[in-house]
Tab-separated table of C-alpha atoms in Angstrom:
chain	number	residue	atom	x	y	z
A	47	GLN	CA	0.056	0.066	-0.029
A	48	VAL	CA	1.409	3.426	-1.075
A	49	GLN	CA	2.008	5.779	1.628
A	50	LEU	CA	3.201	9.295	1.500
A	51	VAL	CA	3.981	11.132	4.770
A	52	GLU	CA	4.784	14.725	4.939
A	53	SER	CA	6.366	16.814	7.719
A	54	GLY	CA	7.996	20.223	8.073
A	55	GLY	CA	5.225	22.460	7.918
A	56	GLY	CA	4.964	25.457	10.456
A	57	SER	CA	4.431	28.948	11.071
A	58	VAL	CA	6.894	31.612	9.642
A	59	GLN	CA	6.853	35.437	8.840
A	60	THR	CA	6.728	36.712	5.337
A	61	GLY	CA	10.216	36.176	3.849
A	62	GLY	CA	11.001	33.086	5.940
A	63	SER	CA	11.718	29.646	4.743
A	64	LEU	CA	10.589	26.166	5.537
A	65	ARG	CA	11.695	22.905	4.163
A	66	LEU	CA	8.828	20.206	3.709
A	67	SER	CA	9.761	16.407	3.539
A	68	CYS	CA	7.776	13.624	2.217
A	69	VAL	CA	8.867	9.946	2.991
A	70	GLY	CA	7.397	7.418	0.481
A	71	SER	CA	6.902	3.826	1.069
A	72	GLY	CA	4.828	0.804	-0.089
A	73	TYR	CA	6.190	0.858	-3.663
A	74	THR	CA	9.289	-0.333	-5.572
A	75	TYR	CA	9.188	1.913	-8.742
A	76	ARG	CA	12.815	3.146	-9.526
A	77	SER	CA	11.292	6.155	-11.320
A	78	ALA	CA	8.011	8.195	-10.718
A	79	CYS	CA	6.395	11.642	-11.301
A	80	MET	CA	6.383	13.110	-7.720
A	81	GLY	CA	5.389	16.669	-6.553
A	82	TRP	CA	3.679	18.936	-4.474
A	83	PHE	CA	0.172	20.617	-4.478
A	84	ARG	CA	-1.345	22.924	-1.838
A	85	GLN	CA	-4.908	23.953	-0.979
A	86	ALA	CA	-5.944	26.849	1.322
A	87	PRO	CA	-9.351	27.054	2.901
A	88	GLY	CA	-12.085	27.942	0.385
A	89	LYS	CA	-9.790	27.688	-2.494
A	90	GLU	CA	-9.083	25.309	-5.240
A	91	ARG	CA	-6.261	22.893	-5.220
A	92	GLU	CA	-3.041	24.234	-6.695
A	93	GLY	CA	-0.226	22.687	-8.383
A	94	VAL	CA	3.262	23.860	-6.839
A	95	ALA	CA	6.100	21.703	-8.429
A	96	SER	CA	6.979	18.338	-10.001
A	97	ILE	CA	9.834	16.204	-10.502
A	98	TYR	CA	10.438	13.144	-12.481
A	99	THR	CA	12.816	11.225	-10.125
A	100	GLY	CA	14.619	9.150	-13.044
A	101	SER	CA	15.773	12.247	-14.667
A	102	GLY	CA	15.559	14.817	-12.081
A	103	SER	CA	13.456	17.102	-14.547
A	104	THR	CA	11.483	19.712	-12.563
A	105	GLU	CA	8.490	21.882	-13.220
A	106	TYR	CA	7.227	24.781	-11.034
A	107	ALA	CA	4.033	26.754	-10.942
A	108	ALA	CA	4.468	30.442	-11.950
A	109	SER	CA	3.657	31.453	-8.463
A	110	VAL	CA	6.493	29.890	-6.675
A	111	GLN	CA	9.090	29.874	-9.764
A	112	GLY	CA	12.413	31.206	-8.257
A	113	ARG	CA	11.403	30.874	-4.646
A	114	PHE	CA	10.762	27.038	-4.141
A	115	ILE	CA	13.155	24.144	-4.901
A	116	ILE	CA	11.718	20.581	-5.433
A	117	SER	CA	14.047	17.587	-5.095
A	118	HIS	CA	14.272	13.885	-4.405
A	119	ASP	CA	16.658	11.716	-2.518
A	120	ASN	CA	16.244	8.387	-4.365
A	121	ALA	CA	18.328	6.527	-1.630
A	122	GLN	CA	15.983	7.704	1.209
A	123	ASN	CA	12.804	7.655	-0.895
A	124	THR	CA	12.168	11.224	0.317
A	125	LEU	CA	10.808	14.208	-1.549
A	126	TYR	CA	11.727	17.786	-0.565
A	127	LEU	CA	10.402	21.155	-0.961
A	128	GLN	CA	12.523	23.938	-0.027
A	129	MET	CA	10.428	27.129	0.285
A	130	SER	CA	11.942	30.406	0.543
A	131	GLY	CA	10.889	34.096	0.467
A	132	LEU	CA	7.545	32.989	1.666
A	133	ARG	CA	4.440	35.103	1.213
A	134	PRO	CA	1.090	35.360	3.090
A	135	GLU	CA	-0.567	33.806	-0.162
A	136	ASP	CA	1.652	30.745	0.212
A	137	ALA	CA	-0.129	29.764	3.282
A	138	ALA	CA	-1.915	26.490	2.874
A	139	THR	CA	-1.931	22.876	3.621
A	140	TYR	CA	0.781	21.152	1.309
A	141	TYR	CA	0.376	17.770	0.032
A	142	CYS	CA	3.082	15.324	-1.247
A	143	ALA	CA	1.791	13.385	-4.292
A	144	ALA	CA	2.869	10.753	-6.873
A	145	ASP	CA	2.061	9.265	-10.202
A	146	PHE	CA	3.866	5.946	-10.804
A	147	GLN	CA	2.639	5.561	-14.446
A	148	SER	CA	3.347	8.997	-15.627
A	149	HIS	CA	5.590	9.403	-18.635
A	150	PRO	CA	8.338	11.824	-18.059
A	151	LEU	CA	7.133	14.210	-20.623
A	152	THR	CA	3.691	14.481	-19.001
A	153	CYS	CA	5.056	14.896	-15.360
A	154	GLY	CA	5.145	18.617	-15.486
A	155	HIS	CA	1.458	18.703	-16.184
A	156	TYR	CA	0.496	18.200	-12.764
A	157	THR	CA	1.751	21.670	-11.648
A	158	THR	CA	-1.226	22.896	-13.809
A	159	PHE	CA	-3.876	19.864	-13.273
A	160	PRO	CA	-2.745	18.540	-9.742
A	161	THR	CA	-5.106	15.580	-10.210
A	162	TRP	CA	-2.663	13.152	-8.515
A	163	PRO	CA	-3.602	9.518	-8.169
A	164	TYR	CA	-1.622	9.170	-4.734
A	165	SER	CA	-1.158	11.966	-2.166
A	166	GLY	CA	-0.480	12.150	1.679
A	167	GLN	CA	-2.438	13.706	4.277
A	168	GLY	CA	-0.898	17.144	4.212
A	169	THR	CA	1.346	19.604	6.254
A	170	GLN	CA	0.164	23.019	7.049
A	171	VAL	CA	2.218	25.948	6.364
A	172	THR	CA	1.133	29.505	7.757
A	173	VAL	CA	2.717	32.796	6.983
A	174	SER	CA	2.364	35.902	8.882
A	175	SER	CA	2.602	39.269	7.430
C-alpha cells in the first residue's frame, strides 16, 4: 500500500523559509513523477511543483518559480520542497503526491492539473505578515 507522509510544515513570517519532507513507502518503482500541491481554505487545489525522479526534471508553478525548489533523494525515498521568500498567499496545507505511471514528458502537467492519483495527508504552512 502506497504511503506518503509529509512533515516540516509550520508558521513563519513573510520572507521566511521552510523545508517540507515527504517519505514514501509501499512501492518499488525506481522512477516516478512526484510533486507537491497545496490547498488553502475555500480555495481550489493548486499545483506547486513536480519532479520526475528518474531524470531529475522539474517543473514549477509560476507563483513559486524562483522561490521554491523541489528535490528527491532516491536512496532515502524522500521528496523535499525547499520554500524561501514565503508570502502570506503561500499559506495552505501542502500535500505530497505521486504518479507511478506517468511518462516523463507529462509529469510537469501536474503543476497545472494537480489531479494526482496518490497523495499524503498534508502538512500545514502558515505565513504571517
